[in-house]
Amino acid sequence: MRYPEGGGLTAERRAFREEIRLQAGQRFAAGEKTAVIAKDLRVSVRSVERWRRAWREGGMEGLRSAGPANSPIITDAQFAVLEEELGKGPATHGFEDERWTLVRVQTVIRRRLRVSLSVATVWRLLKRHGWSWQAPTRRALERDEHAVEVEEGGMAPGKRLAAAGGAWIVFEDEAGFSMTPPVARTWGRRGHTPVIRVRGRSRRRTSVAALCCYKPGEKSRLIHRPRTHLLLKGARKSFSWKDYRDLLVRAHIQLDGPIVVVWDNLNTHLAAGLKQYEAEHDWLTTVRLPPYAPDLNPVEAVWSLVRRAMANTALTTPDDLDRKLRSELRRIQLRPRLIDGCLTATSLAINPPTPP
């Protein structure tokens, strides 16, 4: 590694370069020509000329390393102040949108720390302290952060009681897929944008409801149910509460045990028919996630895996769409570690019950 994370040369690299300069100094004393030295040491002629001037002025000592670079322009304490300012968001500092660019960070440094840095120096400063250029995630303004923190801190009481009774923790979510696939980056010749041929008009849409099922000591499971929708006038374009009921019954049969369903606040999930069915069957318990908190549902990560695999896929017929969906969901089903990873992405933990 030429440069460490903090910038500048490593100690090993400084020693290596010093050895090259000392070899050049010995050849200066022998009267060798600059071009010959540059060729043998595999360095530029300008570097050898600079070393020769240093050798004339200070001898061999003039070629030795001066040690690491000076202390950074901004200290760690100052950068802590800068991080606090950046954490307040761009809008607090008078910018219109929520984007931190190098020029804007440069402006904050000049205003708050009274230090003028170039854009390149700002980039190196941020990289040195672990900052990177990232795509932000979206969060709803109505989201209750306190409720989300409580959920991430541990399972709700109802889920803890169900886990103690040997139930499966089942997360549910649904998503829609059309004949138009997601677009992903691909290599192409500069100036010629790659083209993917897709159906310009398709009246076919497929919805999938999926369950990520977890239980300590058991392999994670993925259970799903597709539903094809024709975009006709008056046709239902989503799952009904009976569809969800049938899916839960199938999960109960496959898992062979009680289940605790964790899902969002979709109005269909709150239907009177579902509530009555839950009251009549002791193997079923439902728990709602905090509003506007899809990041707590591992099924969202499953949809991300499916869409990533479907990116740039040329789907010519509705059967191609159904076949691709079944293939990708089956691939995830056969890999329990992928399902475990979807749970890990939510920062939730399902631990075995503590024995009394």
CSV table of C-alpha atoms in Angstrom, one decimal:
chain,number,residue,atom,x,y,z
A,1,MET,CA,0.0,0.0,0.0
A,2,ARG,CA,1.5,3.3,-1.1
A,3,TYR,CA,-0.6,5.5,1.0
A,4,PRO,CA,-2.3,4.6,4.3
A,5,GLU,CA,-5.8,5.6,5.2
A,6,GLY,CA,-4.6,8.8,6.8
A,7,GLY,CA,-2.8,9.9,3.7
A,8,GLY,CA,1.0,10.3,3.0
A,9,LEU,CA,3.6,7.6,2.7
A,10,THR,CA,4.0,4.7,5.0
A,11,ALA,CA,7.2,4.2,7.0
A,12,GLU,CA,8.2,1.3,4.8
A,13,ARG,CA,7.7,3.3,1.6
A,14,ARG,CA,9.7,6.3,3.0
A,15,ALA,CA,12.6,3.9,3.8
A,16,PHE,CA,12.4,2.4,0.3
A,17,ARG,CA,12.5,5.8,-1.4
A,18,GLU,CA,15.4,6.9,0.9
A,19,GLU,CA,17.4,3.8,-0.2
A,20,ILE,CA,16.9,4.7,-3.8
A,21,ARG,CA,18.1,8.3,-3.2
A,22,LEU,CA,21.2,7.0,-1.3
A,23,GLN,CA,22.1,4.7,-4.2
A,24,ALA,CA,21.8,7.7,-6.6
A,25,GLY,CA,24.1,9.7,-4.2
A,26,GLN,CA,26.8,7.0,-4.4
A,27,ARG,CA,26.6,7.1,-8.2
A,28,PHE,CA,26.8,11.0,-8.1
A,29,ALA,CA,30.1,10.6,-6.3
A,30,ALA,CA,31.3,8.2,-8.9
A,31,GLY,CA,30.5,10.8,-11.6
A,32,GLU,CA,27.8,8.8,-13.5
A,33,LYS,CA,25.5,10.7,-15.8
A,34,THR,CA,21.9,11.6,-14.9
A,35,ALA,CA,20.2,9.7,-17.7
A,36,VAL,CA,22.1,6.5,-16.9
A,37,ILE,CA,21.2,6.7,-13.2
A,38,ALA,CA,17.5,7.4,-14.0
A,39,LYS,CA,17.4,4.4,-16.3
A,40,ASP,CA,19.1,2.0,-13.9
A,41,LEU,CA,17.0,3.1,-10.9
A,42,ARG,CA,13.8,3.3,-13.0
A,43,VAL,CA,12.9,6.8,-12.0
A,44,SER,CA,12.4,10.0,-14.0
A,45,VAL,CA,15.3,12.2,-15.1
A,46,ARG,CA,13.7,15.2,-13.3
A,47,SER,CA,13.8,13.3,-10.0
A,48,VAL,CA,17.5,12.4,-10.4
A,49,GLU,CA,18.3,16.1,-11.2
A,50,ARG,CA,16.4,17.2,-8.1
A,51,TRP,CA,18.4,14.6,-6.0
A,52,ARG,CA,21.7,15.8,-7.6
A,53,ARG,CA,21.0,19.4,-6.5
A,54,ALA,CA,20.2,18.2,-2.9
A,55,TRP,CA,23.4,16.1,-2.9
A,56,ARG,CA,25.5,19.1,-4.0
A,57,GLU,CA,24.0,21.2,-1.2
A,58,GLY,CA,24.0,18.8,1.6
A,59,GLY,CA,25.8,15.7,0.6
A,60,MET,CA,24.4,12.2,1.5
A,61,GLU,CA,22.6,13.7,4.5
A,62,GLY,CA,20.6,15.9,2.0
A,63,LEU,CA,19.2,12.8,0.4
A,64,ARG,CA,17.9,11.2,3.6
A,65,SER,CA,14.2,11.3,4.5
A,66,ALA,CA,12.8,14.2,6.5
A,67,GLY,CA,10.3,11.9,8.2
A,68,PRO,CA,6.5,12.0,7.9
A,69,ALA,CA,4.7,15.0,6.7
A,70,ASN,CA,3.8,17.8,9.1
A,71,SER,CA,0.7,17.6,11.2
A,72,PRO,CA,-2.6,18.0,9.3
A,73,ILE,CA,-4.1,21.4,8.7
A,74,ILE,CA,-7.2,20.4,10.7
A,75,THR,CA,-6.7,18.5,14.0
A,76,ASP,CA,-8.9,15.7,15.2
A,77,ALA,CA,-10.7,18.1,17.6
A,78,GLN,CA,-11.5,20.5,14.8
A,79,PHE,CA,-12.7,17.6,12.6
A,80,ALA,CA,-15.0,16.6,15.5
A,81,VAL,CA,-16.5,20.0,15.4
A,82,LEU,CA,-16.9,19.7,11.6
A,83,GLU,CA,-18.6,16.4,11.9
A,84,GLU,CA,-21.1,17.9,14.4
A,85,GLU,CA,-21.8,20.7,11.9
A,86,LEU,CA,-22.2,18.2,9.0
A,87,GLY,CA,-24.5,16.1,11.2
A,88,LYS,CA,-27.0,19.0,11.4
A,89,GLY,CA,-27.6,18.7,7.7
A,90,PRO,CA,-27.1,21.0,4.7
A,91,ALA,CA,-30.4,22.8,5.2
A,92,THR,CA,-29.2,24.1,8.6
A,93,HIS,CA,-26.3,25.8,6.8
A,94,GLY,CA,-28.5,27.5,4.2
A,95,PHE,CA,-28.4,25.0,1.3
A,96,GLU,CA,-31.6,24.1,-0.5
A,97,ASP,CA,-31.3,20.3,-0.7
A,98,GLU,CA,-29.9,17.5,1.5
A,99,ARG,CA,-26.6,16.9,-0.3
A,100,TRP,CA,-23.1,17.3,1.1
A,101,THR,CA,-20.8,18.1,-1.8
A,102,LEU,CA,-17.1,18.9,-1.5
A,103,VAL,CA,-17.7,22.6,-2.2
A,104,ARG,CA,-20.3,22.8,0.5
A,105,VAL,CA,-18.1,21.0,3.0
A,106,GLN,CA,-15.4,23.5,2.0
A,107,THR,CA,-17.7,26.4,2.7
A,108,VAL,CA,-18.6,25.0,6.2
A,109,ILE,CA,-14.9,24.6,7.0
A,110,ARG,CA,-14.3,28.2,6.0
A,111,ARG,CA,-17.2,29.5,8.0
A,112,ARG,CA,-16.9,27.4,11.2
A,113,LEU,CA,-13.2,26.6,11.4
A,114,ARG,CA,-11.8,29.8,9.7
A,115,VAL,CA,-9.6,27.6,7.5
A,116,SER,CA,-9.4,27.8,3.7
A,117,LEU,CA,-8.8,24.4,2.0
A,118,SER,CA,-8.9,23.4,-1.6
A,119,VAL,CA,-11.5,20.9,-2.8
A,120,ALA,CA,-8.8,18.2,-3.3
A,121,THR,CA,-7.7,18.7,0.3
A,122,VAL,CA,-11.3,18.5,1.6
A,123,TRP,CA,-11.7,15.2,-0.3
A,124,ARG,CA,-8.5,13.8,1.3
A,125,LEU,CA,-9.6,15.0,4.7
A,126,LEU,CA,-13.0,13.3,4.5
A,127,LYS,CA,-11.5,10.0,3.2
A,128,ARG,CA,-8.9,10.1,6.0
A,129,HIS,CA,-11.7,10.2,8.6
A,130,GLY,CA,-13.8,7.4,7.0
A,131,TRP,CA,-16.3,9.5,5.0
A,132,SER,CA,-17.3,8.3,1.5
A,133,TRP,CA,-19.5,9.3,-1.4
A,134,GLN,CA,-22.8,7.4,-0.8
A,135,ALA,CA,-26.4,7.3,-2.1
A,136,PRO,CA,-28.7,8.3,0.8
A,137,THR,CA,-31.7,6.3,1.8
A,138,ARG,CA,-35.2,7.8,2.2
A,139,ARG,CA,-37.1,8.1,5.4
A,140,ALA,CA,-40.7,9.3,5.8
A,141,LEU,CA,-41.3,12.5,7.7
A,142,GLU,CA,-44.1,10.8,9.7
A,143,ARG,CA,-41.8,8.0,10.9
A,144,ASP,CA,-41.7,7.6,14.7
A,145,GLU,CA,-38.0,7.1,15.5
A,146,HIS,CA,-38.7,6.3,19.1
A,147,ALA,CA,-40.9,3.4,18.2
A,148,VAL,CA,-38.3,2.1,15.7
A,149,GLU,CA,-35.6,2.3,18.4
A,150,VAL,CA,-37.7,0.3,20.8
A,151,GLU,CA,-38.4,-2.3,18.1
A,152,GLU,CA,-34.6,-2.6,17.2
A,153,GLY,CA,-33.7,-2.9,20.9
A,154,GLY,CA,-35.6,-6.1,21.2
A,155,MET,CA,-38.8,-8.0,20.3
A,156,ALA,CA,-42.1,-6.6,21.4
A,157,PRO,CA,-43.7,-8.4,24.4
A,158,GLY,CA,-46.2,-10.3,22.2
A,159,LYS,CA,-43.3,-11.7,20.1
A,160,ARG,CA,-41.2,-12.6,23.1
A,161,LEU,CA,-44.1,-14.6,24.6
A,162,ALA,CA,-44.7,-16.4,21.3
A,163,ALA,CA,-41.0,-17.1,21.0
A,164,ALA,CA,-41.0,-18.6,24.5
A,165,GLY,CA,-43.9,-20.8,23.4
A,166,GLY,CA,-41.9,-22.2,20.5
A,167,ALA,CA,-43.6,-20.2,17.7
A,168,TRP,CA,-42.1,-19.1,14.4
A,169,ILE,CA,-41.5,-15.4,13.9
A,170,VAL,CA,-42.8,-14.6,10.5
A,171,PHE,CA,-42.3,-11.3,8.7
A,172,GLU,CA,-44.7,-10.5,5.8
A,173,ASP,CA,-44.6,-8.1,2.9
A,174,GLU,CA,-45.9,-7.9,-0.6
A,175,ALA,CA,-44.5,-6.3,-3.8
A,176,GLY,CA,-45.6,-5.9,-7.4
A,177,PHE,CA,-43.6,-6.8,-10.6
A,178,SER,CA,-44.3,-5.8,-14.2
A,179,MET,CA,-42.9,-6.7,-17.6
A,180,THR,CA,-40.5,-3.7,-17.4
A,181,PRO,CA,-37.4,-4.8,-15.5
A,182,PRO,CA,-35.3,-2.6,-13.3
A,183,VAL,CA,-32.3,-0.9,-15.0
A,184,ALA,CA,-28.8,-1.6,-13.7
A,185,ARG,CA,-25.4,-0.3,-14.9
A,186,THR,CA,-23.6,-2.2,-17.7
A,187,TRP,CA,-20.5,-1.7,-19.7
A,188,GLY,CA,-20.8,-0.1,-23.1
A,189,ARG,CA,-18.8,1.9,-25.5
A,190,ARG,CA,-18.5,5.6,-24.7
A,191,GLY,CA,-21.0,7.7,-26.5
A,192,HIS,CA,-23.3,4.7,-27.3
A,193,THR,CA,-25.9,4.0,-24.5
A,194,PRO,CA,-26.7,0.3,-24.3
A,195,VAL,CA,-30.3,-0.5,-25.2
A,196,ILE,CA,-32.6,-3.2,-23.6
A,197,ARG,CA,-35.6,-4.2,-25.6
A,198,VAL,CA,-38.7,-4.5,-23.4
A,199,ARG,CA,-42.5,-4.6,-23.9
A,200,GLY,CA,-43.7,-1.0,-24.5
A,201,ARG,CA,-47.2,-1.8,-23.4
A,202,SER,CA,-48.1,-4.7,-21.0
A,203,ARG,CA,-51.4,-5.2,-19.3
A,204,ARG,CA,-49.9,-7.9,-17.0
A,205,ARG,CA,-48.7,-7.4,-13.5
A,206,THR,CA,-47.8,-10.0,-10.9
A,207,SER,CA,-47.9,-9.4,-7.1
A,208,VAL,CA,-46.1,-11.6,-4.7
A,209,ALA,CA,-46.7,-11.9,-0.9
A,210,ALA,CA,-43.8,-13.4,0.9
A,211,LEU,CA,-43.0,-14.6,4.4
A,212,CYS,CA,-39.6,-14.8,6.0
A,213,CYS,CA,-39.8,-17.3,8.8
A,214,TYR,CA,-37.3,-17.5,11.7
A,215,LYS,CA,-37.1,-19.7,14.7
A,216,PRO,CA,-34.0,-20.3,17.0
A,217,GLY,CA,-32.5,-23.7,16.2
A,218,GLU,CA,-34.3,-24.1,12.8
A,219,LYS,CA,-33.3,-23.2,9.3
A,220,SER,CA,-34.8,-20.0,8.1
A,221,ARG,CA,-37.6,-20.4,5.5
A,222,LEU,CA,-39.1,-18.3,2.7
A,223,ILE,CA,-42.8,-18.9,1.8
A,224,HIS,CA,-44.4,-16.9,-1.0
A,225,ARG,CA,-47.7,-16.7,-2.9
A,226,PRO,CA,-48.0,-15.1,-6.4
A,227,ARG,CA,-51.1,-13.4,-7.8
A,228,THR,CA,-51.5,-12.4,-11.4
A,229,HIS,CA,-53.4,-9.2,-12.1
A,230,LEU,CA,-54.8,-8.1,-15.4
A,231,LEU,CA,-55.0,-4.3,-15.6
A,232,LEU,CA,-58.7,-4.3,-16.5
A,233,LYS,CA,-61.3,-1.8,-15.3
A,234,GLY,CA,-62.8,-3.0,-12.1
A,235,ALA,CA,-60.3,-5.8,-11.5
A,236,ARG,CA,-58.7,-6.1,-8.1
A,237,LYS,CA,-55.1,-5.0,-8.2
A,238,SER,CA,-53.9,-6.3,-4.8
A,239,PHE,CA,-54.2,-9.2,-2.4
A,240,SER,CA,-57.5,-9.5,-0.5
A,241,TRP,CA,-57.6,-10.4,3.2
A,242,LYS,CA,-58.7,-13.9,2.2
A,243,ASP,CA,-55.5,-14.3,0.2
A,244,TYR,CA,-53.4,-13.3,3.3
A,245,ARG,CA,-55.5,-15.8,5.4
A,246,ASP,CA,-54.8,-18.6,2.9
A,247,LEU,CA,-51.0,-17.7,2.9
A,248,LEU,CA,-50.9,-17.8,6.7
A,249,VAL,CA,-52.7,-21.2,6.8
A,250,ARG,CA,-50.2,-22.6,4.3
A,251,ALA,CA,-47.3,-21.3,6.4
A,252,HIS,CA,-48.8,-22.8,9.5
A,253,ILE,CA,-49.0,-26.2,7.8
A,254,GLN,CA,-45.5,-26.0,6.3
A,255,LEU,CA,-43.9,-24.8,9.6
A,256,ASP,CA,-45.9,-27.2,11.7
A,257,GLY,CA,-46.2,-24.9,14.6
A,258,PRO,CA,-47.7,-21.6,15.9
A,259,ILE,CA,-46.7,-18.5,14.1
A,260,VAL,CA,-46.3,-14.8,15.0
A,261,VAL,CA,-46.9,-12.6,12.0
A,262,VAL,CA,-45.1,-9.3,11.9
A,263,TRP,CA,-46.3,-7.0,9.2
A,264,ASP,CA,-47.0,-3.3,8.4
A,265,ASN,CA,-50.2,-1.2,8.8
A,266,LEU,CA,-51.7,-2.0,5.4
A,267,ASN,CA,-55.5,-1.6,5.6
A,268,THR,CA,-56.0,-5.2,4.3
A,269,HIS,CA,-53.9,-6.5,7.2
A,270,LEU,CA,-56.4,-4.7,9.6
A,271,ALA,CA,-59.5,-6.2,7.9
A,272,ALA,CA,-62.2,-7.4,10.3
A,273,GLY,CA,-62.1,-10.8,8.6
A,274,LEU,CA,-58.5,-11.3,9.5
A,275,LYS,CA,-59.0,-10.1,13.1
A,276,GLN,CA,-61.8,-12.5,13.5
A,277,TYR,CA,-59.8,-15.4,12.1
A,278,GLU,CA,-56.9,-14.6,14.5
A,279,ALA,CA,-59.3,-14.5,17.4
A,280,GLU,CA,-60.6,-18.0,16.5
A,281,HIS,CA,-57.2,-19.7,16.1
A,282,ASP,CA,-54.7,-19.7,18.9
A,283,TRP,CA,-51.8,-20.7,16.6
A,284,LEU,CA,-51.9,-17.2,15.0
A,285,THR,CA,-50.7,-14.0,16.5
A,286,THR,CA,-50.2,-10.8,14.6
A,287,VAL,CA,-48.0,-7.8,15.5
A,288,ARG,CA,-47.7,-4.6,13.6
A,289,LEU,CA,-44.5,-2.8,12.8
A,290,PRO,CA,-44.1,0.9,13.6
A,291,PRO,CA,-45.5,3.1,10.8
A,292,TYR,CA,-43.2,4.0,7.9
A,293,ALA,CA,-40.4,1.6,9.0
A,294,PRO,CA,-39.9,-0.8,6.0
A,295,ASP,CA,-36.2,-1.1,7.1
A,296,LEU,CA,-37.4,-3.3,10.0
A,297,ASN,CA,-38.9,-5.9,7.6
A,298,PRO,CA,-36.4,-8.5,6.2
A,299,VAL,CA,-38.8,-9.2,3.3
A,300,GLU,CA,-37.8,-5.8,1.9
A,301,ALA,CA,-34.3,-7.2,1.4
A,302,VAL,CA,-35.7,-10.2,-0.4
A,303,TRP,CA,-37.4,-7.9,-2.9
A,304,SER,CA,-34.1,-6.1,-3.3
A,305,LEU,CA,-32.4,-9.4,-4.1
A,306,VAL,CA,-35.1,-10.4,-6.6
A,307,ARG,CA,-35.1,-7.0,-8.4
A,308,ARG,CA,-31.3,-7.0,-8.6
A,309,ALA,CA,-31.3,-10.4,-10.3
A,310,MET,CA,-34.1,-9.3,-12.7
A,311,ALA,CA,-32.2,-6.1,-13.7
A,312,ASN,CA,-31.8,-5.6,-17.5
A,313,THR,CA,-33.7,-8.9,-18.2
A,314,ALA,CA,-35.6,-8.8,-21.5
A,315,LEU,CA,-39.0,-10.2,-20.7
A,316,THR,CA,-41.0,-10.8,-23.8
A,317,THR,CA,-44.1,-12.7,-22.5
A,318,PRO,CA,-46.0,-12.8,-19.2
A,319,ASP,CA,-44.8,-16.4,-18.8
A,320,ASP,CA,-41.2,-15.1,-18.8
A,321,LEU,CA,-42.0,-12.8,-15.9
A,322,ASP,CA,-43.6,-15.6,-13.8
A,323,ARG,CA,-40.8,-18.0,-14.6
A,324,LYS,CA,-38.1,-15.5,-13.6
A,325,LEU,CA,-39.9,-14.7,-10.3
A,326,ARG,CA,-40.3,-18.3,-9.4
A,327,SER,CA,-36.6,-19.0,-10.3
A,328,GLU,CA,-35.3,-16.2,-8.2
A,329,LEU,CA,-37.5,-16.9,-5.2
A,330,ARG,CA,-36.6,-20.5,-5.4
A,331,ARG,CA,-32.9,-19.6,-5.4
A,332,ILE,CA,-33.4,-17.7,-2.2
A,333,GLN,CA,-35.4,-20.5,-0.6
A,334,LEU,CA,-32.5,-22.9,-1.1
A,335,ARG,CA,-30.1,-20.6,0.6
A,336,PRO,CA,-31.2,-20.1,4.2
A,337,ARG,CA,-28.1,-17.9,4.8
A,338,LEU,CA,-29.5,-15.3,2.4
A,339,ILE,CA,-32.7,-15.2,4.4
A,340,ASP,CA,-30.7,-14.9,7.6
A,341,GLY,CA,-28.8,-12.0,6.0
A,342,CYS,CA,-32.1,-10.2,5.2
A,343,LEU,CA,-32.8,-10.3,9.0
A,344,THR,CA,-29.3,-9.1,9.8
A,345,ALA,CA,-29.9,-6.1,7.5
A,346,THR,CA,-32.8,-5.0,9.8
A,347,SER,CA,-30.6,-4.9,13.0
A,348,LEU,CA,-33.2,-7.1,14.7
A,349,ALA,CA,-32.2,-10.2,16.6
A,350,ILE,CA,-34.3,-13.2,17.4
A,351,ASN,CA,-32.8,-15.0,20.3
A,352,PRO,CA,-33.9,-18.2,21.9
A,353,PRO,CA,-36.0,-17.8,25.1
A,354,THR,CA,-34.1,-17.7,28.4
A,355,PRO,CA,-34.9,-20.8,30.4
A,356,PRO,CA,-36.6,-20.2,33.8
